[in-house]
Short mmCIF file of C-alpha atoms and ligand atoms in Angstrom, two decimals:
data_model
loop_
_atom_site.label_atom_id
_atom_site.label_comp_id
_atom_site.label_asym_id
_atom_site.label_seq_id
_atom_site.Cartn_x
_atom_site.Cartn_y
_atom_site.Cartn_z
CA UNK A 46 109.45 55.93 84.73
CA UNK A 47 112.07 56.76 87.40
CA UNK A 48 112.63 60.52 88.00
CA UNK A 49 116.07 60.46 86.33
CA UNK A 50 114.52 58.78 83.23
CA UNK A 51 111.69 61.30 83.21
CA UNK A 52 114.15 64.22 83.27
CA UNK A 53 116.18 62.62 80.47
CA UNK A 54 113.02 62.05 78.40
CA UNK A 55 111.92 65.65 78.85
CA UNK A 56 115.39 67.04 78.12
CA UNK A 57 115.65 64.95 74.95
CA UNK A 58 112.99 66.96 73.10
CA UNK A 59 112.30 70.07 75.24
CA UNK A 60 114.78 72.80 76.11
CA UNK A 61 115.41 73.90 79.68
CA UNK A 62 115.63 77.72 79.79
CA UNK A 63 118.64 79.93 80.58
CA UNK A 64 120.99 76.94 80.87
CA UNK A 65 123.52 74.79 79.09
CA UNK A 66 121.31 71.73 78.78
CA UNK A 67 123.78 69.32 80.38
CA UNK A 68 124.20 71.56 83.45
CA UNK A 69 120.53 71.37 84.50
CA UNK A 70 119.87 69.65 87.85
CA UNK A 71 116.33 68.27 87.46
CA UNK A 72 113.58 68.97 89.94
CA UNK A 73 110.54 66.79 89.26
CA UNK A 74 107.36 68.32 90.70
CA UNK A 75 104.45 65.97 91.39
CA UNK A 76 102.23 68.05 93.67
CA UNK A 77 101.85 71.57 95.05
CA UNK A 78 99.68 73.21 97.73
CA UNK A 79 99.69 76.71 99.23
CA UNK A 80 103.29 77.85 99.75
CA UNK A 81 104.94 74.48 99.07
CA UNK A 82 105.54 72.05 96.22
CA UNK A 83 106.55 68.40 96.36
CA UNK A 84 109.45 67.02 94.36
CA UNK A 85 110.36 63.44 93.67
CA UNK A 86 114.01 64.23 94.53
CA UNK A 87 113.61 66.18 97.81
CA UNK A 88 110.00 65.78 98.98
CA UNK A 89 108.03 68.89 100.07
CA UNK A 90 109.85 72.22 99.64
CA UNK A 91 108.87 75.72 100.75
CA UNK A 92 108.56 77.62 97.48
CA UNK A 93 110.66 80.71 98.22
CA UNK A 94 110.62 81.62 94.51
CA UNK A 95 106.84 81.19 94.05
CA UNK A 96 107.93 79.17 90.94
CA UNK A 97 109.14 82.21 88.94
CA UNK A 98 108.04 84.92 91.42
CA UNK A 99 104.52 84.54 90.07
CA UNK A 100 102.36 82.13 92.14
CA UNK A 101 101.20 84.96 94.42
CA UNK A 102 97.92 83.39 95.60
CA UNK A 103 99.64 80.05 96.26
CA UNK A 104 99.49 76.65 94.61
CA UNK A 105 96.31 74.74 93.74
CA UNK A 106 93.89 77.43 94.88
CA UNK A 107 90.42 75.86 94.43
CA UNK A 108 88.67 79.12 93.48
CA UNK A 109 91.13 79.87 90.67
CA UNK A 110 90.91 76.28 89.43
CA UNK A 111 87.10 76.30 89.48
CA UNK A 112 86.77 79.56 87.59
CA UNK A 113 89.19 78.36 84.92
CA UNK A 114 87.26 75.10 84.50
CA UNK A 115 83.95 77.01 84.31
CA UNK A 116 85.45 79.18 81.55
CA UNK A 117 86.76 76.18 79.61
CA UNK A 118 83.24 74.71 79.71
CA UNK A 119 81.46 77.91 78.67
CA UNK A 120 83.88 79.42 76.10
CA UNK A 121 87.51 78.31 75.93
CA UNK A 122 88.47 79.99 72.66
CA UNK A 123 87.68 83.36 71.15
CA UNK A 124 89.08 85.76 68.56
CA UNK A 125 90.95 88.79 69.99
CA UNK A 126 88.13 91.28 69.44
CA UNK A 127 85.20 89.02 70.39
CA UNK A 128 83.14 90.43 73.26
CA UNK A 129 82.94 88.03 76.23
CA UNK A 130 81.59 88.48 79.78
CA UNK A 131 84.92 87.32 81.26
CA UNK A 132 86.79 90.06 79.33
CA UNK A 133 84.32 92.68 80.59
CA UNK A 134 84.79 91.44 84.17
CA UNK A 135 88.60 91.37 84.09
CA UNK A 136 88.96 94.74 82.36
CA UNK A 137 86.75 96.37 85.01
CA UNK A 138 88.73 94.72 87.83
CA UNK A 139 92.06 95.86 86.33
CA UNK A 140 90.74 99.41 85.98
CA UNK A 141 89.69 99.30 89.65
CA UNK A 142 92.93 97.93 91.13
CA UNK A 143 95.35 99.99 88.98
CA UNK A 144 93.36 103.25 88.66
CA UNK A 145 94.33 103.28 84.95
CA UNK A 146 91.75 103.43 82.20
CA UNK A 147 92.28 100.67 79.69
CA UNK A 148 94.15 97.40 79.28
CA UNK A 149 95.97 95.81 76.37
CA UNK A 150 96.40 92.12 77.19
CA UNK A 151 99.29 89.86 76.15
CA UNK A 152 100.63 86.50 77.23
CA UNK A 153 103.88 87.28 79.10
CA UNK A 154 105.79 90.15 80.68
CA UNK A 155 108.30 90.66 77.85
CA UNK A 156 105.52 90.82 75.25
CA UNK A 157 103.63 93.34 77.36
CA UNK A 158 106.75 95.52 77.70
CA UNK A 159 107.20 95.37 73.90
CA UNK A 160 103.63 96.59 73.44
CA UNK A 161 104.09 99.30 76.06
CA UNK A 162 107.08 100.59 74.08
CA UNK A 163 105.05 100.54 70.85
CA UNK A 164 102.18 102.41 72.51
CA UNK A 165 104.56 105.03 74.01
CA UNK A 166 106.13 105.60 70.59
CA UNK A 167 102.76 105.80 68.83
CA UNK A 168 101.41 108.33 71.34
CA UNK A 169 104.47 110.59 71.64
CA UNK A 170 105.94 110.27 68.14
CA UNK A 171 109.33 109.94 69.88
CA UNK A 172 111.61 106.91 70.01
CA UNK A 173 113.99 106.82 73.00
CA UNK A 174 113.18 104.72 76.06
CA UNK A 175 115.21 105.40 79.22
CA UNK A 176 115.79 102.55 81.70
CA UNK A 177 117.94 101.82 84.76
CA UNK A 178 121.31 100.24 83.88
CA UNK A 179 120.71 97.11 85.96
CA UNK A 180 117.10 96.66 84.98
CA UNK A 181 115.38 93.54 83.65
CA UNK A 182 112.24 93.94 81.56
CA UNK A 183 112.18 90.65 79.65
CA UNK A 184 114.00 88.48 77.14
CA UNK A 185 112.66 89.40 73.68
CA UNK A 186 115.06 91.30 71.43
CA UNK A 187 113.57 94.79 71.59
CA UNK A 188 113.24 94.56 75.37
CA UNK A 189 116.79 93.23 75.84
CA UNK A 190 117.87 96.21 73.75
CA UNK A 191 116.33 98.88 75.93
CA UNK A 192 117.13 97.30 79.33
CA UNK A 193 120.56 96.94 80.89
CA UNK A 194 120.50 93.44 82.35
CA UNK A 195 123.47 91.19 81.57
CA UNK A 196 121.20 88.68 79.82
CA UNK A 197 121.51 90.88 76.67
CA UNK A 198 125.27 90.17 76.37
CA UNK A 199 125.29 87.53 73.56
CA UNK A 200 123.19 89.83 71.34
CA UNK A 201 124.53 93.23 72.32
CA UNK A 202 126.37 93.98 69.05
CA UNK A 203 123.09 93.91 67.07
CA UNK A 204 120.86 95.79 69.51
CA UNK A 205 119.81 99.42 69.13
CA UNK A 206 121.59 101.94 71.41
CA UNK A 207 120.22 102.02 74.97
CA UNK A 208 119.72 104.97 77.30
CA UNK A 209 120.45 104.16 80.92
CA UNK A 210 120.39 105.89 84.25
CA UNK A 211 123.48 104.75 86.13
CA UNK A 212 123.06 102.60 89.20
CA UNK A 213 124.78 104.18 92.14
CA UNK A 214 124.57 101.47 94.74
CA UNK A 215 124.47 101.94 97.68
CA UNK A 216 122.76 105.11 96.61
CA UNK A 217 123.40 108.57 97.99
CA UNK A 218 120.11 109.93 99.43
CA UNK A 219 118.94 113.46 98.70
CA UNK A 220 119.88 116.21 101.16
CA UNK A 221 118.18 119.58 101.71
CA UNK A 222 120.50 121.18 99.16
CA UNK A 223 121.14 118.35 96.70
CA UNK A 224 119.00 115.74 94.94
CA UNK A 225 120.01 112.08 95.15
CA UNK A 226 122.64 110.70 92.81
CA UNK A 227 119.98 108.79 90.84
CA UNK A 228 118.01 111.98 90.25
CA UNK A 229 121.16 113.85 89.17
CA UNK A 230 121.99 110.97 86.79
CA UNK A 231 118.54 111.15 85.23
CA UNK A 232 118.61 114.94 84.87
CA UNK A 233 122.04 114.77 83.18
CA UNK A 234 120.91 111.99 80.84
CA UNK A 235 117.83 113.91 79.73
CA UNK A 236 119.89 117.01 79.01
CA UNK A 237 122.45 114.99 77.06
CA UNK A 238 119.86 113.10 74.97
CA UNK A 239 117.43 116.02 74.47
CA UNK A 240 114.28 115.31 76.48
CA UNK A 241 112.10 116.03 73.40
CA UNK A 242 113.41 112.82 71.83
CA UNK A 243 112.49 110.64 74.84
CA UNK A 244 109.18 108.76 74.56
CA UNK A 245 109.21 107.12 77.99
CA UNK A 246 111.07 106.38 81.17
CA UNK A 247 110.56 102.69 81.98
CA UNK A 248 111.26 101.59 85.56
CA UNK A 249 110.62 98.46 87.59
CA UNK A 250 108.20 99.28 90.43
CA UNK A 251 110.79 97.68 92.70
CA UNK A 252 113.91 96.06 91.24
CA UNK A 253 113.81 92.26 91.25
CA UNK A 254 116.76 89.89 91.00
CA UNK A 255 119.09 92.77 90.15
CA UNK A 256 119.30 93.35 93.87
CA UNK A 257 116.02 94.62 95.35
CA UNK A 258 117.69 97.96 96.07
CA UNK A 259 115.58 100.69 97.66
CA UNK A 260 115.52 103.85 95.51
CA UNK A 261 116.18 107.16 97.25
CA UNK A 262 113.04 108.90 98.53
CA UNK A 263 113.14 111.74 96.00
CA UNK A 264 113.49 109.42 93.00
CA UNK A 265 109.93 108.53 91.93
CA UNK A 266 108.47 112.01 92.68
CA UNK A 267 111.26 113.70 90.69
CA UNK A 268 110.88 111.24 87.78
CA UNK A 269 107.20 112.18 87.67
CA UNK A 270 108.04 115.91 87.68
CA UNK A 271 110.60 115.50 84.88
CA UNK A 272 108.12 113.48 82.80
CA UNK A 273 105.48 116.19 83.21
CA UNK A 274 107.98 118.93 82.38
CA UNK A 275 109.17 117.28 79.15
CA UNK A 276 106.05 115.43 77.91
CA UNK A 277 107.67 112.04 78.61
CA UNK A 278 105.53 109.04 79.58
CA UNK A 279 106.30 107.22 82.84
CA UNK A 280 105.94 103.43 82.49
CA UNK A 281 105.93 101.42 85.70
CA UNK A 282 106.89 97.78 85.09
CA UNK A 283 105.16 95.88 87.91
CA UNK A 284 105.57 92.43 86.31
CA UNK A 285 107.62 91.22 89.29
CA UNK A 286 106.72 93.67 92.06
CA UNK A 287 102.96 93.94 91.38
CA UNK A 288 99.93 92.06 92.64
CA UNK A 289 100.73 92.39 96.32
CA UNK A 290 104.32 91.15 96.21
CA UNK A 291 105.70 94.18 98.13
CA UNK A 292 102.78 94.55 100.55
CA UNK A 293 100.99 97.06 98.30
CA UNK A 294 98.97 96.23 95.21
CA UNK A 295 101.81 97.82 93.23
CA UNK A 296 105.29 98.69 94.50
CA UNK A 297 105.27 102.27 93.20
CA UNK A 298 102.55 103.01 95.78
CA UNK A 299 105.33 103.01 98.42
CA UNK A 300 106.56 106.28 96.87
CA UNK A 301 103.25 107.70 95.68
CA UNK A 302 104.08 108.78 92.11
CA UNK A 303 101.51 108.56 89.30
CA UNK A 304 102.30 106.42 86.24
CA UNK A 305 100.99 106.95 82.69
CA UNK A 306 101.29 103.26 81.92
CA UNK A 307 101.84 100.08 83.89
CA UNK A 308 103.02 96.68 82.79
CA UNK A 309 101.59 93.68 84.65
CA UNK A 310 102.41 89.97 84.40
CA UNK A 311 103.45 87.10 86.67
CA UNK A 312 101.11 87.58 89.71
CA UNK A 313 98.31 88.87 87.45
CA UNK A 314 97.27 85.27 86.78
CA UNK A 315 99.46 83.80 89.56
CA UNK A 316 100.98 81.50 86.95
CA UNK A 317 97.75 79.53 86.45
CA UNK A 318 97.66 80.59 82.77
CA UNK A 319 99.82 82.89 80.61
CA UNK A 320 98.67 86.51 80.86
CA UNK A 321 100.16 90.01 80.99
CA UNK A 322 98.79 93.52 80.56
CA UNK A 323 99.70 97.03 79.55
CA UNK A 324 97.51 99.49 81.48
CA UNK A 325 97.23 103.03 80.10
CA UNK A 326 95.89 106.35 81.39
CA UNK A 327 92.66 107.86 80.06
CA UNK A 328 94.66 110.38 77.96
CA UNK A 329 96.59 107.56 76.24
CA UNK A 330 93.42 105.49 75.82
CA UNK A 331 91.67 108.48 74.20
CA UNK A 332 94.53 108.90 71.70
CA UNK A 333 93.54 105.56 70.15
CA UNK A 334 89.87 106.52 69.75
CA UNK A 335 90.82 108.03 66.40
CA UNK A 336 94.34 106.71 65.81
CA UNK A 337 94.96 103.09 64.91
CA UNK A 338 96.39 100.90 67.69
CA UNK A 339 99.14 99.06 65.79
CA UNK A 340 99.24 96.16 68.27
CA UNK A 341 97.58 92.75 68.29
CA UNK A 342 98.14 89.08 69.14
CA UNK A 343 96.39 85.83 68.21
CA UNK A 344 96.10 84.82 71.89
CA UNK A 345 94.97 88.32 72.97
CA UNK A 346 92.86 88.28 76.17
CA UNK A 347 92.64 84.50 76.19
CA UNK A 348 89.35 83.63 77.93
CA UNK A 349 90.85 80.99 80.26
CA UNK A 350 93.72 83.31 81.25
CA UNK A 351 91.19 86.09 81.86
CA UNK A 352 89.20 83.75 84.14
CA UNK A 353 92.38 82.89 86.06
CA UNK A 354 93.22 86.58 86.55
CA UNK A 355 89.67 87.55 87.56
CA UNK A 356 89.72 84.74 90.14
CA UNK A 357 93.19 85.78 91.38
CA UNK A 358 91.95 89.32 92.04
CA UNK A 359 88.93 87.94 93.92
CA UNK A 360 91.17 85.70 96.04
CA UNK A 361 93.60 88.53 96.79
CA UNK A 362 90.76 90.75 97.96
CA UNK A 363 88.83 88.10 99.92
CA UNK A 364 91.90 86.67 101.64
CA UNK A 365 93.57 90.06 102.20
CA UNK A 366 96.77 88.81 100.60
CA UNK A 367 98.24 92.29 100.06
CA UNK A 368 97.92 93.07 103.78
CA UNK A 369 99.25 89.59 104.58
CA UNK A 370 102.35 90.13 102.42
CA UNK A 371 102.99 93.41 104.24
CA UNK A 372 102.61 91.92 107.73
CA UNK A 373 104.28 88.54 107.18
CA UNK A 374 107.03 90.22 105.15
CA UNK A 375 107.78 92.60 108.03
CA UNK A 376 107.96 89.62 110.42
CA UNK A 377 110.31 87.77 108.06
CA UNK A 378 112.49 90.87 107.76
CA UNK A 379 112.78 91.05 111.58
CA UNK A 380 113.77 87.39 111.78
CA UNK A 381 116.43 87.88 109.06
CA UNK A 382 117.81 90.97 110.73
CA UNK A 383 117.99 89.14 114.07
CA UNK A 384 119.82 86.32 112.29
CA UNK A 385 122.32 88.78 110.78
CA UNK A 386 123.14 90.03 114.31
CA UNK A 387 123.82 86.56 115.76
CA UNK A 388 127.50 86.07 116.74
CA UNK A 389 127.82 82.92 114.57
CA UNK A 390 126.62 84.87 111.51
CA UNK A 391 127.81 88.37 112.20
CA UNK A 392 129.58 89.94 109.22
CA UNK A 393 128.67 87.16 106.78
CA UNK A 394 125.30 88.80 106.07
CA UNK A 395 126.06 92.22 104.61
CA UNK A 396 122.53 93.44 104.16
CA UNK A 397 118.88 92.46 104.59
CA UNK A 398 116.48 94.51 102.48
CA UNK A 399 113.25 94.44 100.52
CA UNK A 400 109.53 95.10 100.87
CA UNK A 401 106.63 92.80 101.73
CA UNK A 402 107.39 89.27 100.59
CA UNK A 403 110.07 90.46 98.17
CA UNK A 404 113.21 90.18 100.32
CA UNK A 405 116.93 89.90 99.63
CA UNK A 406 119.75 88.78 101.91
CA UNK A 407 123.19 89.78 100.70
CA UNK A 408 126.07 87.60 101.90
CA UNK A 409 129.82 88.16 101.80
CA UNK A 410 130.24 85.02 99.66
CA UNK A 411 128.44 83.08 96.87
CA UNK A 412 125.15 81.56 98.03
CA UNK A 413 125.01 78.40 95.83
CA UNK A 414 126.05 76.09 98.76
CA UNK A 415 123.25 77.52 100.93
CA UNK A 416 120.74 76.74 98.16
CA UNK A 417 121.97 73.11 98.15
CA UNK A 418 121.83 72.86 101.97
CA UNK A 419 118.26 74.16 102.07
CA UNK A 420 117.11 71.74 99.36
CA UNK A 421 118.11 68.93 101.72
CA UNK A 422 116.24 70.62 104.59
CA UNK A 423 112.99 71.41 102.83
CA UNK A 424 113.20 74.82 101.11
CA UNK A 425 113.80 76.01 97.56
CA UNK A 426 115.87 79.21 97.85
CA UNK A 427 116.44 81.32 94.72
CA UNK A 428 119.75 83.19 94.52
CA UNK A 429 122.06 85.13 92.27
CA UNK A 430 125.78 85.25 93.07
CA UNK A 431 125.97 86.35 96.72
CA UNK A 432 122.31 87.38 97.13
CA UNK A 433 119.52 85.06 98.31
CA UNK A 434 115.92 86.00 97.56
CA UNK A 435 112.89 85.24 99.70
CA UNK A 436 109.70 85.56 97.68
CA UNK A 437 107.21 82.92 98.88
CA UNK A 438 103.54 82.93 97.85
CA UNK A 439 101.61 85.70 99.60
CA UNK A 440 99.36 83.19 101.39
CA UNK A 441 102.23 82.28 103.77
CA UNK A 442 100.86 82.28 107.35
CA UNK A 443 102.65 83.64 110.43
CA UNK A 444 103.40 80.11 111.70
CA UNK A 445 104.69 79.07 108.26
CA UNK A 446 106.91 82.15 108.12
CA UNK A 447 108.53 81.16 111.43
CA UNK A 448 109.04 77.59 110.18
CA UNK A 449 110.74 78.98 107.06
CA UNK A 450 112.84 81.41 109.14
CA UNK A 451 113.93 78.56 111.46
CA UNK A 452 114.94 76.49 108.43
CA UNK A 453 116.90 79.38 106.95
CA UNK A 454 118.61 80.02 110.28
CA UNK A 455 119.70 76.36 110.55
CA UNK A 456 120.76 76.36 106.90
CA UNK A 457 122.79 79.55 107.27
CA UNK A 458 124.58 78.20 110.37
CA UNK A 459 125.51 75.04 108.43
CA UNK A 460 126.53 77.16 105.43
CA UNK A 461 128.91 79.30 107.50
CA UNK A 462 130.29 76.48 109.63
C1 PLP B 640 110.25 93.53 85.88
C2 PLP B 640 110.06 92.48 84.83
N1 PLP B 640 109.56 92.83 83.63
C3 PLP B 640 109.34 91.93 82.66
C4 PLP B 640 109.67 90.60 82.85
C5 PLP B 640 109.47 89.60 81.73
O1 PLP B 640 108.41 88.77 82.00
P1 PLP B 640 108.26 87.36 81.23
O2 PLP B 640 109.36 86.49 81.72
O3 PLP B 640 106.89 86.89 81.63
O4 PLP B 640 108.36 87.62 79.78
C6 PLP B 640 110.19 90.19 84.09
C7 PLP B 640 110.51 88.76 84.32
O5 PLP B 640 111.14 88.39 85.26
C8 PLP B 640 110.39 91.15 85.11
O6 PLP B 640 110.90 90.81 86.31
#
């Protein structure tokens, strides 16, 4: 079949997501390796979206593939509560890398956030969940309800009321005499809503496609203090920003605050199999020793997904991918800043920001034409409105980073010409 026929055949009986079906421009993938994938339409492309910000260890990693195949051969299916060596191994590894006590495993980020909300409500006996106004925590109905992202719009009339911290952006930093605007927003919201009715504050470790804005320095520490003061649980959603993406295992480590719960997804299994997790503290874990955990899923802790995640953690540790994301990300940031200062570009790039290999470049105009230019030149660049995102797999080498930066520089010059 020709690529256009293949796309038509797929579109005939399978939906494309987040799109009017006739507006989808097909991209037919026939191979992938490391930080690149090959398409029938454009040949090899640098994967600056890591597929959906999830292929952190890179494409076609032989160790991940081998461990998944081994698991399929030994035990590919198992009931949720069956005891399996691979579950023992992954749970211990998650405890080690997160510092939290116990995991509840699910299949995707949204489902894990749903379960985190249920657990927070079961433990506290309270109902309200506070989020940032421009936050994204997933696409299921309960999660759309509590978050602020625009993707809730078609359903908004039927969703429960949401409790948001406003998004002052660019944000006023704290001074010696005054906390940051974000902190003042949060304090006011808690007073207004009665903090004793708030079960949890749910925050992305580092905001993803809603802008990759840096929070003010006092934000995470003050959130922690307020949670302690009012018996509120702090849930850190690291679905996007976790597993090395920001040059730390988890983005919140940049600010040093403790979380009661974490939500993991995407990079957890690097996209090799569906898997997500809710991690909880020892106090929350102990609550369920004698209280029923009203949560469960048929595909809970799927053995093949567990094998993928256990292998991903091994690869990240052996290949020092967290350190690599930090170092290569800093180099990429320098190249982007240098580009923004070039006379031919000056003024068109409003801001370069981000952490590790989670970078955003904000332009003074919509970025769709730059995406199209780079497709012709060998890179897949994700974007939203006037912001381009650079989130390649964390295995990107120094030489590859410079190749990508050269491509972007050429593409941006053509874009602005
Ligand atoms: C911070 C965050 N939480 C949750 C989700 C939802 O994850 P999933 O798409 O796997 O349901 C996403 C997805 O982008 C995310 O970025």
